[in-house]
Amino acid sequence: MINLPDDATILDLDVLTAMYGDSSEETIVFALTGFYLAASGYMQDIQQAMKASNLTALAIAAHSLKGICGLVGAKPMAGLSNQLEHAARSGDTEQLQKALLMLPESWQLLQQQLKLVLKQ
Amino acid sequence: MLLKNFNVLVLDDVILMCDFLYGVANKVAGCKAFKALDAKTASEVLEHENIDLLITDIELKGPSGLELLSKVRSGLFANTAHDIPIIIFSGNAYRELIQQCILFDVNDFLAKPLTADQLSKKIQHHLRHEKLIQPAAHYLEMKQRIETPAVQGDEEEERRFRVAIVRELAQKAEQEEAELDENGQQLEKRDFLYWPEDATTGYYQLDRRLRNLAYNLSCFHNVFINNCKPVAIEAERKRACAAADYLLHIVKSMRQREQRPEFWSMLQIRLDKLSALMAELAVINVKHHNNILALLKKFAYWWMQTCNKPLIQRTDGSDDKSSR
């Protein structure tokens, strides 16, 4: 089992190990590597949908991002994706703007945490 | 522990989630998992593999999970039974979607996130516990009703719609009249081999496989009687043989763990006879009509003897024959 990084509020590995029912290094690395690749793709999808003002596509990408964040214990990002999804579905532009403003910073923090864990 | 290899199909368009579901399903004792990232791939698996349980997300890119499960329940896949357990695994729980899923008698609705342990228990539970599922025709009718766009427009359009209903009703009345015998009694339309809705061996898995065998042998009978192309007859022959193999396989594993030794030895006697008939079916020349007709008669006789007391019980207590 690998050591937990300090900031479990950004990436809670206890959630990941509970989800997978396995705390082995192999499983954690596999899940987080897969998560990083998938989440990067959904982040791009969100940005493209935002540029094209396509709320449906934005909601779909946010929904998928929410799902995988829940799977690996990325709680704040999961919450933010949830806000994005619901704002996009309901056409609530005010909420959407708020969530979109917070998104780059949250993603950056999560990326840092991911790199930290994967280095260990 | 589940002893037989149950085929579990997982469908999620998010790769990480799909891999997670696949990993969990594959680790359940006695389960072999298949995975699909879209409804099209899932349809192919359902068509070619004998799937015993489906786990699907509902919101997918392209055709939705609801569309897929409505096809399963309508019996539109050749190798997958319409009454398999279906588990919805979704991140959202919109009321309208849930209501539609309930219409198609899904077995469970699980909200993400769900741990591997919880999911594993759910899979085992649904492979062991029966849920009463309506005949496929019921869901097919409902699927068509849902898919038919609502009639809107001017008065002329509405009038045409009314006329269509009257015509349909008249045709239905004529059809119903034709189905009455000389005493005015309703005739029951049946397949070549028929599994009565209220019949049971006492084992859900066994009932399902017997019903599947009856269905596939009836399909073989139909393509043969209707002079279909040899390739179609050949395909139905293969499916019927596969259905029998599956029945024999499931009985072998079930009798190891179930009680009622008398039931299992009686069933084995019937299955030995079925094996002989299936061996005959596997090699028979489909161009020899008389030989096939004779073999079909043997199947009908076998079915009549097997699907009766004491192996099969009818919940309404009647002892109708199960073959035409």
Tab-separated table of C-alpha atoms in Angstrom:
chain	number	residue	atom	x	y	z
A	1	MET	CA	0.000	0.000	0.000
A	2	ILE	CA	1.314	3.473	-0.843
A	3	ASN	CA	1.398	6.338	1.650
A	4	LEU	CA	-1.464	8.760	1.553
A	5	PRO	CA	-0.610	12.303	0.473
A	6	ASP	CA	-1.309	15.146	2.887
A	7	ASP	CA	-4.306	16.711	1.253
A	8	ALA	CA	-7.065	14.129	1.234
A	9	THR	CA	-9.650	16.858	0.774
A	10	ILE	CA	-8.695	17.139	-2.915
A	11	LEU	CA	-8.154	13.459	-3.599
A	12	ASP	CA	-9.368	11.015	-0.980
A	13	LEU	CA	-7.656	7.695	-1.617
A	14	ASP	CA	-9.748	6.051	1.086
A	15	VAL	CA	-12.720	6.537	-1.191
A	16	LEU	CA	-10.815	5.045	-4.125
A	17	THR	CA	-9.716	1.969	-2.190
A	18	ALA	CA	-13.238	1.509	-0.807
A	19	MET	CA	-14.709	1.841	-4.288
A	20	TYR	CA	-12.353	-0.690	-5.834
A	21	GLY	CA	-12.254	-2.882	-2.743
A	22	ASP	CA	-8.495	-3.021	-3.175
A	23	SER	CA	-5.722	-0.894	-1.660
A	24	SER	CA	-2.844	-2.314	-3.694
A	25	GLU	CA	-0.429	0.071	-5.369
A	26	GLU	CA	-1.191	-1.530	-8.712
A	27	THR	CA	-4.915	-0.773	-8.455
A	28	ILE	CA	-4.383	2.789	-7.244
A	29	VAL	CA	-1.918	3.596	-10.021
A	30	PHE	CA	-4.150	1.964	-12.618
A	31	ALA	CA	-7.228	3.864	-11.451
A	32	LEU	CA	-5.504	7.236	-11.124
A	33	THR	CA	-3.688	6.978	-14.459
A	34	GLY	CA	-6.962	6.074	-16.156
A	35	PHE	CA	-8.696	8.875	-14.304
A	36	TYR	CA	-6.104	11.460	-15.348
A	37	LEU	CA	-6.368	10.550	-19.018
A	38	ALA	CA	-10.176	10.474	-18.981
A	39	ALA	CA	-10.568	13.654	-16.908
A	40	SER	CA	-8.188	15.585	-19.209
A	41	GLY	CA	-10.405	14.607	-22.131
A	42	TYR	CA	-13.587	15.712	-20.362
A	43	MET	CA	-11.951	19.015	-19.365
A	44	GLN	CA	-11.241	19.644	-23.039
A	45	ASP	CA	-14.810	18.688	-23.943
A	46	ILE	CA	-16.135	21.172	-21.372
A	47	GLN	CA	-13.953	23.970	-22.736
A	48	GLN	CA	-14.983	23.249	-26.318
A	49	ALA	CA	-18.657	23.075	-25.363
A	50	MET	CA	-18.308	26.357	-23.490
A	51	LYS	CA	-16.743	28.050	-26.548
A	52	ALA	CA	-19.493	26.704	-28.777
A	53	SER	CA	-22.162	27.637	-26.170
A	54	ASN	CA	-23.384	24.058	-26.407
A	55	LEU	CA	-25.025	23.456	-23.040
A	56	THR	CA	-26.092	19.903	-23.872
A	57	ALA	CA	-22.528	18.849	-24.678
A	58	LEU	CA	-21.310	20.659	-21.586
A	59	ALA	CA	-23.809	18.833	-19.383
A	60	ILE	CA	-22.811	15.467	-20.875
A	61	ALA	CA	-19.080	16.060	-20.334
A	62	ALA	CA	-19.673	17.366	-16.796
A	63	HIS	CA	-21.839	14.313	-16.036
A	64	SER	CA	-19.068	11.936	-17.142
A	65	LEU	CA	-16.446	13.904	-15.208
A	66	LYS	CA	-18.625	13.782	-12.098
A	67	GLY	CA	-18.912	10.010	-12.382
A	68	ILE	CA	-15.185	9.312	-12.537
A	69	CYS	CA	-14.388	11.895	-9.832
A	70	GLY	CA	-16.771	10.028	-7.520
A	71	LEU	CA	-15.001	6.799	-8.361
A	72	VAL	CA	-11.502	7.953	-7.337
A	73	GLY	CA	-12.447	10.236	-4.435
A	74	ALA	CA	-11.887	13.619	-6.108
A	75	LYS	CA	-14.674	15.128	-4.030
A	76	PRO	CA	-14.375	18.896	-4.722
A	77	MET	CA	-14.069	18.259	-8.455
A	78	ALA	CA	-17.057	15.913	-8.328
A	79	GLY	CA	-19.097	18.621	-6.588
A	80	LEU	CA	-18.047	21.226	-9.111
A	81	SER	CA	-18.887	18.932	-12.043
A	82	ASN	CA	-22.270	18.329	-10.477
A	83	GLN	CA	-22.896	22.094	-10.290
A	84	LEU	CA	-21.805	22.473	-13.904
A	85	GLU	CA	-24.028	19.649	-15.082
A	86	HIS	CA	-27.140	20.940	-13.345
A	87	ALA	CA	-26.526	24.556	-14.347
A	88	ALA	CA	-26.046	23.492	-17.976
A	89	ARG	CA	-29.150	21.307	-17.949
A	90	SER	CA	-31.340	23.991	-16.419
A	91	GLY	CA	-29.785	26.794	-18.493
A	92	ASP	CA	-28.842	28.693	-15.341
A	93	THR	CA	-26.109	30.902	-16.848
A	94	GLU	CA	-25.282	32.622	-13.572
A	95	GLN	CA	-24.501	29.365	-11.788
A	96	LEU	CA	-22.747	28.112	-14.882
A	97	GLN	CA	-20.401	31.121	-14.964
A	98	LYS	CA	-19.620	30.706	-11.258
A	99	ALA	CA	-18.771	27.028	-11.681
A	100	LEU	CA	-16.762	27.626	-14.840
A	101	LEU	CA	-14.671	30.273	-13.083
A	102	MET	CA	-13.750	27.821	-10.331
A	103	LEU	CA	-13.012	24.959	-12.687
A	104	PRO	CA	-9.418	25.757	-13.864
A	105	GLU	CA	-8.129	26.215	-10.321
A	106	SER	CA	-9.799	23.068	-9.037
A	107	TRP	CA	-8.430	21.069	-11.955
A	108	GLN	CA	-4.935	22.431	-11.382
A	109	LEU	CA	-5.016	21.492	-7.708
A	110	LEU	CA	-6.277	18.044	-8.560
A	111	GLN	CA	-3.570	17.551	-11.183
A	112	GLN	CA	-0.892	18.498	-8.643
A	113	GLN	CA	-2.323	16.048	-6.148
A	114	LEU	CA	-2.491	13.309	-8.767
A	115	LYS	CA	1.145	13.839	-9.721
A	116	LEU	CA	2.127	13.751	-6.078
A	117	VAL	CA	0.375	10.464	-5.445
A	118	LEU	CA	1.592	8.854	-8.647
A	119	LYS	CA	5.215	9.860	-7.876
A	120	GLN	CA	5.078	8.006	-4.559
B	1	MET	CA	-21.384	-18.963	-4.196
B	2	LEU	CA	-22.562	-19.107	-7.779
B	3	LEU	CA	-21.349	-22.296	-9.421
B	4	LYS	CA	-22.178	-21.722	-13.055
B	5	ASN	CA	-20.542	-19.246	-15.366
B	6	PHE	CA	-23.052	-16.454	-15.669
B	7	ASN	CA	-22.420	-13.966	-18.433
B	8	VAL	CA	-22.667	-10.378	-17.233
B	9	LEU	CA	-22.633	-7.477	-19.685
B	10	VAL	CA	-21.641	-4.027	-18.428
B	11	LEU	CA	-22.307	-0.912	-20.469
B	12	ASP	CA	-20.962	2.536	-19.673
B	13	ASP	CA	-19.620	5.112	-22.115
B	14	VAL	CA	-17.039	6.329	-19.596
B	15	ILE	CA	-14.011	4.064	-20.028
B	16	LEU	CA	-12.843	4.234	-16.421
B	17	MET	CA	-16.339	3.458	-15.121
B	18	CYS	CA	-16.799	0.673	-17.641
B	19	ASP	CA	-13.480	-0.889	-16.621
B	20	PHE	CA	-14.485	-0.608	-12.968
B	21	LEU	CA	-17.813	-2.360	-13.566
B	22	TYR	CA	-16.109	-4.995	-15.718
B	23	GLY	CA	-13.466	-5.642	-13.055
B	24	VAL	CA	-16.082	-6.023	-10.325
B	25	ALA	CA	-18.358	-8.295	-12.378
B	26	ASN	CA	-15.432	-10.475	-13.435
B	27	LYS	CA	-14.418	-10.992	-9.812
B	28	VAL	CA	-17.846	-12.281	-8.751
B	29	ALA	CA	-17.491	-16.034	-8.362
B	30	GLY	CA	-19.068	-17.850	-11.289
B	31	CYS	CA	-19.364	-14.753	-13.472
B	32	LYS	CA	-17.771	-13.940	-16.780
B	33	ALA	CA	-17.976	-10.278	-17.731
B	34	PHE	CA	-18.351	-8.610	-21.094
B	35	LYS	CA	-17.999	-4.857	-21.552
B	36	ALA	CA	-19.298	-2.298	-24.014
B	37	LEU	CA	-18.753	1.441	-24.290
B	38	ASP	CA	-21.846	2.103	-26.385
B	39	ALA	CA	-25.284	0.658	-27.008
B	40	LYS	CA	-24.349	-0.572	-30.486
B	41	THR	CA	-21.507	-2.750	-29.186
B	42	ALA	CA	-23.728	-3.913	-26.335
B	43	SER	CA	-26.418	-4.925	-28.851
B	44	GLU	CA	-23.894	-7.064	-30.705
B	45	VAL	CA	-22.883	-8.807	-27.494
B	46	LEU	CA	-26.524	-9.393	-26.542
B	47	GLU	CA	-27.178	-10.778	-30.003
B	48	HIS	CA	-24.277	-13.227	-30.051
B	49	GLU	CA	-23.713	-14.129	-26.400
B	50	ASN	CA	-26.060	-15.692	-23.934
B	51	ILE	CA	-26.120	-12.838	-21.428
B	52	ASP	CA	-27.576	-13.563	-17.975
B	53	LEU	CA	-27.437	-10.076	-16.456
B	54	LEU	CA	-27.121	-6.558	-17.854
B	55	ILE	CA	-25.708	-3.578	-15.980
B	56	THR	CA	-26.106	-0.343	-17.896
B	57	ASP	CA	-25.795	3.375	-17.503
B	58	ILE	CA	-28.865	5.194	-18.720
B	59	GLU	CA	-27.366	8.351	-20.206
B	60	LEU	CA	-25.131	7.387	-23.082
B	61	LYS	CA	-23.815	9.054	-26.185
B	62	GLY	CA	-25.936	7.776	-29.072
B	63	PRO	CA	-28.745	5.324	-28.285
B	64	SER	CA	-29.616	5.476	-24.586
B	65	GLY	CA	-29.529	2.707	-22.024
B	66	LEU	CA	-33.314	2.875	-21.932
B	67	GLU	CA	-33.516	2.080	-25.631
B	68	LEU	CA	-31.248	-0.889	-25.124
B	69	LEU	CA	-33.107	-2.306	-22.159
B	70	SER	CA	-36.444	-1.898	-23.936
B	71	LYS	CA	-35.012	-4.025	-26.778
B	72	VAL	CA	-33.888	-6.677	-24.297
B	73	ARG	CA	-37.308	-6.814	-22.648
B	74	SER	CA	-38.988	-6.955	-26.068
B	75	GLY	CA	-36.987	-10.097	-26.854
B	76	LEU	CA	-35.197	-8.584	-29.847
B	77	PHE	CA	-31.864	-10.322	-29.256
B	78	ALA	CA	-31.324	-13.829	-30.570
B	79	ASN	CA	-29.149	-15.275	-27.826
B	80	THR	CA	-30.229	-13.291	-24.785
B	81	ALA	CA	-33.461	-14.039	-22.959
B	82	HIS	CA	-35.856	-11.119	-22.486
B	83	ASP	CA	-36.324	-11.779	-18.774
B	84	ILE	CA	-32.716	-11.421	-17.612
B	85	PRO	CA	-32.067	-9.201	-14.593
B	86	ILE	CA	-31.317	-5.607	-15.646
B	87	ILE	CA	-29.536	-3.223	-13.293
B	88	ILE	CA	-29.437	0.494	-14.022
B	89	PHE	CA	-26.294	2.176	-12.791
B	90	SER	CA	-26.607	5.916	-13.114
B	91	GLY	CA	-25.220	9.144	-11.747
B	92	ASN	CA	-28.573	10.885	-12.034
B	93	ALA	CA	-31.992	9.780	-10.944
B	94	TYR	CA	-34.478	11.792	-12.986
B	95	ARG	CA	-38.046	10.885	-12.178
B	96	GLU	CA	-39.143	10.487	-15.795
B	97	LEU	CA	-36.258	8.147	-16.582
B	98	ILE	CA	-36.909	6.052	-13.492
B	99	GLN	CA	-40.590	5.815	-14.382
B	100	GLN	CA	-39.742	4.581	-17.867
B	101	CYS	CA	-37.289	2.059	-16.453
B	102	ILE	CA	-39.974	0.799	-14.082
B	103	LEU	CA	-42.322	0.311	-17.043
B	104	PHE	CA	-39.760	-2.092	-18.466
B	105	ASP	CA	-39.424	-3.923	-15.146
B	106	VAL	CA	-35.753	-3.243	-14.491
B	107	ASN	CA	-34.610	-5.188	-11.461
B	108	ASP	CA	-32.636	-2.482	-9.708
B	109	PHE	CA	-31.676	1.155	-9.938
B	110	LEU	CA	-28.269	1.901	-8.441
B	111	ALA	CA	-26.937	5.417	-7.932
B	112	LYS	CA	-23.259	6.186	-8.506
B	113	PRO	CA	-20.958	6.075	-6.672
B	114	LEU	CA	-21.242	2.473	-5.541
B	115	THR	CA	-18.424	0.415	-4.059
B	116	ALA	CA	-17.123	-2.810	-5.591
B	117	ASP	CA	-18.422	-4.735	-2.605
B	118	GLN	CA	-21.940	-3.287	-2.852
B	119	LEU	CA	-22.081	-3.898	-6.583
B	120	SER	CA	-20.787	-7.434	-6.233
B	121	LYS	CA	-23.538	-8.219	-3.695
B	122	LYS	CA	-26.160	-6.734	-6.004
B	123	ILE	CA	-24.979	-8.904	-8.903
B	124	GLN	CA	-25.131	-12.051	-6.785
B	125	HIS	CA	-28.541	-11.106	-5.439
B	126	HIS	CA	-30.074	-10.572	-8.857
B	127	LEU	CA	-28.631	-13.775	-10.278
B	128	ARG	CA	-30.256	-15.697	-7.466
B	129	HIS	CA	-33.610	-13.983	-7.099
B	130	GLU	CA	-36.406	-14.078	-9.578
B	131	LYS	CA	-38.467	-11.075	-10.577
B	132	LEU	CA	-41.718	-11.622	-12.390
B	133	ILE	CA	-41.239	-10.413	-15.954
B	134	GLN	CA	-44.088	-10.122	-18.457
B	135	PRO	CA	-43.976	-11.860	-21.848
B	136	ALA	CA	-41.781	-10.102	-24.447
B	137	ALA	CA	-44.831	-9.090	-26.515
B	138	HIS	CA	-46.025	-6.902	-23.627
B	139	TYR	CA	-42.812	-4.844	-23.659
B	140	LEU	CA	-42.641	-4.760	-27.437
B	141	GLU	CA	-46.090	-3.189	-27.541
B	142	MET	CA	-45.081	-0.681	-24.890
B	143	LYS	CA	-41.822	0.108	-26.701
B	144	GLN	CA	-43.758	0.797	-29.907
B	145	ARG	CA	-46.248	2.965	-28.019
B	146	ILE	CA	-43.450	5.046	-26.491
B	147	GLU	CA	-41.615	5.372	-29.796
B	148	THR	CA	-44.720	6.383	-31.786
B	149	PRO	CA	-44.774	10.195	-31.935
B	150	ALA	CA	-47.862	11.850	-30.475
B	151	VAL	CA	-50.479	12.763	-33.078
B	152	GLN	CA	-50.662	16.509	-33.459
B	153	GLY	CA	-51.811	18.879	-36.147
B	154	ASP	CA	-54.959	20.040	-37.829
B	155	GLU	CA	-58.435	18.602	-37.774
B	156	GLU	CA	-57.883	16.588	-40.956
B	157	GLU	CA	-54.918	14.861	-39.358
B	158	GLU	CA	-57.000	14.103	-36.277
B	159	ARG	CA	-59.864	12.724	-38.396
B	160	ARG	CA	-57.485	10.419	-40.263
B	161	PHE	CA	-56.208	9.169	-36.935
B	162	ARG	CA	-59.756	8.386	-35.772
B	163	VAL	CA	-60.414	6.473	-38.994
B	164	ALA	CA	-57.218	4.530	-38.458
B	165	ILE	CA	-58.399	3.489	-35.022
B	166	VAL	CA	-61.800	2.382	-36.347
B	167	ARG	CA	-60.120	0.312	-39.070
B	168	GLU	CA	-57.769	-1.253	-36.617
B	169	LEU	CA	-60.616	-2.110	-34.249
B	170	ALA	CA	-62.626	-3.674	-37.072
B	171	GLN	CA	-59.658	-5.776	-38.120
B	172	LYS	CA	-59.074	-6.793	-34.539
B	173	ALA	CA	-62.726	-7.861	-34.171
B	174	GLU	CA	-62.488	-9.952	-37.359
B	175	GLN	CA	-59.306	-11.541	-36.122
B	176	GLU	CA	-60.836	-12.327	-32.744
B	177	GLU	CA	-63.856	-13.872	-34.460
B	178	ALA	CA	-61.571	-16.088	-36.526
B	179	GLU	CA	-59.925	-17.309	-33.367
B	180	LEU	CA	-63.176	-18.715	-31.948
B	181	ASP	CA	-63.953	-22.385	-32.522
B	182	GLU	CA	-67.375	-23.772	-33.498
B	183	ASN	CA	-68.559	-23.636	-29.885
B	184	GLY	CA	-67.593	-19.988	-29.643
B	185	GLN	CA	-64.703	-20.789	-27.325
B	186	GLN	CA	-61.493	-18.832	-27.570
B	187	LEU	CA	-58.679	-20.775	-29.241
B	188	GLU	CA	-55.273	-20.274	-27.720
B	189	LYS	CA	-52.538	-19.432	-30.234
B	190	ARG	CA	-49.365	-21.287	-29.370
B	191	ASP	CA	-45.910	-21.954	-30.678
B	192	PHE	CA	-44.777	-25.425	-31.694
B	193	LEU	CA	-43.452	-25.915	-28.173
B	194	TYR	CA	-45.063	-23.785	-25.547
B	195	TRP	CA	-44.030	-22.964	-22.018
B	196	PRO	CA	-47.159	-22.064	-20.053
B	197	GLU	CA	-46.848	-18.762	-18.225
B	198	ASP	CA	-47.953	-20.284	-14.936
B	199	ALA	CA	-45.617	-23.294	-15.153
B	200	THR	CA	-42.568	-23.744	-12.985
B	201	THR	CA	-40.022	-26.353	-12.039
B	202	GLY	CA	-39.463	-24.470	-8.825
B	203	TYR	CA	-36.173	-23.083	-10.150
B	204	TYR	CA	-36.149	-19.780	-11.966
B	205	GLN	CA	-32.911	-20.478	-13.886
B	206	LEU	CA	-34.250	-23.824	-15.049
B	207	ASP	CA	-37.612	-22.352	-16.101
B	208	ARG	CA	-35.813	-19.731	-18.131
B	209	ARG	CA	-33.627	-22.264	-19.937
B	210	LEU	CA	-36.552	-24.603	-20.656
B	211	ARG	CA	-38.542	-21.668	-22.026
B	212	ASN	CA	-35.530	-20.692	-24.108
B	213	LEU	CA	-35.242	-24.225	-25.493
B	214	ALA	CA	-38.954	-24.242	-26.377
B	215	TYR	CA	-38.587	-20.889	-28.095
B	216	ASN	CA	-35.554	-21.929	-30.135
B	217	LEU	CA	-37.025	-25.267	-31.154
B	218	SER	CA	-40.209	-23.443	-32.167
B	219	CYS	CA	-38.133	-21.054	-34.280
B	220	PHE	CA	-36.448	-24.016	-35.950
B	221	HIS	CA	-39.877	-25.561	-36.560
B	222	ASN	CA	-41.185	-22.302	-38.047
B	223	VAL	CA	-38.343	-21.715	-40.486
B	224	PHE	CA	-38.578	-25.336	-41.597
B	225	ILE	CA	-42.375	-25.348	-42.044
B	226	ASN	CA	-42.281	-22.010	-43.863
B	227	ASN	CA	-39.664	-23.315	-46.327
B	228	CYS	CA	-37.147	-20.653	-45.398
B	229	LYS	CA	-33.667	-20.619	-46.915
B	230	PRO	CA	-31.301	-23.406	-45.775
B	231	VAL	CA	-29.041	-20.797	-44.177
B	232	ALA	CA	-31.923	-19.665	-41.930
B	233	ILE	CA	-32.806	-23.256	-41.019
B	234	GLU	CA	-29.144	-23.912	-40.285
B	235	ALA	CA	-28.932	-20.839	-38.029
B	236	GLU	CA	-32.039	-21.886	-36.072
B	237	ARG	CA	-30.719	-25.426	-35.745
B	238	LYS	CA	-27.507	-24.048	-34.210
B	239	ARG	CA	-29.453	-21.870	-31.787
B	240	ALA	CA	-31.664	-24.753	-30.722
B	241	CYS	CA	-28.600	-26.944	-30.108
B	242	ALA	CA	-26.964	-24.134	-28.130
B	243	ALA	CA	-30.132	-23.707	-26.033
B	244	ALA	CA	-30.152	-27.443	-25.243
B	245	ASP	CA	-26.439	-27.404	-24.376
B	246	TYR	CA	-27.045	-24.515	-22.032
B	247	LEU	CA	-29.931	-26.305	-20.353
B	248	LEU	CA	-27.826	-29.443	-19.858
B	249	HIS	CA	-24.973	-27.345	-18.499
B	250	ILE	CA	-27.111	-25.481	-16.012
B	251	VAL	CA	-28.766	-28.658	-14.772
B	252	LYS	CA	-25.364	-30.237	-14.203
B	253	SER	CA	-24.251	-27.399	-11.958
B	254	MET	CA	-27.614	-26.878	-10.264
B	255	ARG	CA	-28.086	-30.482	-9.210
B	256	GLN	CA	-24.769	-30.341	-7.330
B	257	ARG	CA	-26.090	-27.715	-4.962
B	258	GLU	CA	-29.836	-28.180	-4.877
B	259	GLN	CA	-31.906	-30.572	-2.774
B	260	ARG	CA	-34.810	-32.703	-4.184
B	261	PRO	CA	-32.750	-35.713	-5.444
B	262	GLU	CA	-35.901	-37.383	-6.843
B	263	PHE	CA	-36.659	-34.332	-8.980
B	264	TRP	CA	-33.127	-34.165	-10.356
B	265	SER	CA	-32.903	-37.874	-11.206
B	266	MET	CA	-36.286	-37.717	-12.991
B	267	LEU	CA	-35.185	-34.641	-14.867
B	268	GLN	CA	-31.912	-36.346	-15.813
B	269	ILE	CA	-33.843	-39.220	-17.417
B	270	ARG	CA	-35.738	-36.691	-19.549
B	271	LEU	CA	-32.526	-34.835	-20.397
B	272	ASP	CA	-30.787	-38.021	-21.494
B	273	LYS	CA	-33.589	-38.452	-24.014
B	274	LEU	CA	-33.241	-34.811	-25.038
B	275	SER	CA	-29.496	-35.306	-25.593
B	276	ALA	CA	-30.221	-38.151	-27.989
B	277	LEU	CA	-32.754	-36.022	-29.895
B	278	MET	CA	-30.384	-33.071	-30.039
B	279	ALA	CA	-27.602	-35.297	-31.355
B	280	GLU	CA	-30.005	-36.345	-34.096
B	281	LEU	CA	-30.935	-32.713	-34.818
B	282	ALA	CA	-27.272	-31.678	-34.998
B	283	VAL	CA	-26.512	-34.028	-37.906
B	284	ILE	CA	-29.827	-34.361	-39.733
B	285	ASN	CA	-29.882	-33.321	-43.373
B	286	VAL	CA	-32.232	-30.330	-43.575
B	287	LYS	CA	-33.258	-31.312	-47.106
B	288	HIS	CA	-34.817	-34.567	-45.867
B	289	HIS	CA	-38.253	-33.189	-44.993
B	290	ASN	CA	-39.798	-36.421	-43.806
B	291	ASN	CA	-36.926	-37.144	-41.446
B	292	ILE	CA	-37.169	-33.668	-39.973
B	293	LEU	CA	-40.917	-33.902	-39.557
B	294	ALA	CA	-40.466	-37.211	-37.743
B	295	LEU	CA	-37.827	-35.660	-35.502
B	296	LEU	CA	-40.051	-32.666	-34.747
B	297	LYS	CA	-42.800	-35.070	-33.702
B	298	LYS	CA	-40.356	-36.721	-31.318
B	299	PHE	CA	-39.504	-33.300	-29.860
B	300	ALA	CA	-43.181	-32.490	-29.403
B	301	TYR	CA	-43.721	-35.812	-27.649
B	302	TRP	CA	-40.642	-35.276	-25.483
B	303	TRP	CA	-41.816	-31.795	-24.544
B	304	MET	CA	-45.309	-33.022	-23.671
B	305	GLN	CA	-43.889	-35.701	-21.376
B	306	THR	CA	-41.315	-33.407	-19.793
B	307	CYS	CA	-43.427	-30.325	-19.238
B	308	ASN	CA	-45.939	-32.038	-17.076
B	309	LYS	CA	-46.294	-33.308	-13.550
B	310	PRO	CA	-44.310	-34.243	-11.550
B	311	LEU	CA	-41.439	-32.190	-13.032
B	312	ILE	CA	-43.499	-29.119	-13.797
B	313	GLN	CA	-46.141	-27.628	-11.570
B	314	ARG	CA	-48.866	-25.273	-12.720
B	315	THR	CA	-49.700	-22.542	-10.300
B	316	ASP	CA	-53.421	-22.650	-11.256
B	317	GLY	CA	-53.511	-26.434	-10.775
B	318	SER	CA	-54.513	-27.315	-14.359
B	319	ASP	CA	-52.740	-30.005	-16.336
B	320	ASP	CA	-52.888	-28.648	-19.872
B	321	LYS	CA	-50.600	-30.182	-22.390
B	322	SER	CA	-47.755	-27.900	-23.372
B	323	SER	CA	-47.398	-28.919	-26.992
B	324	ARG	CA	-49.776	-28.517	-29.901
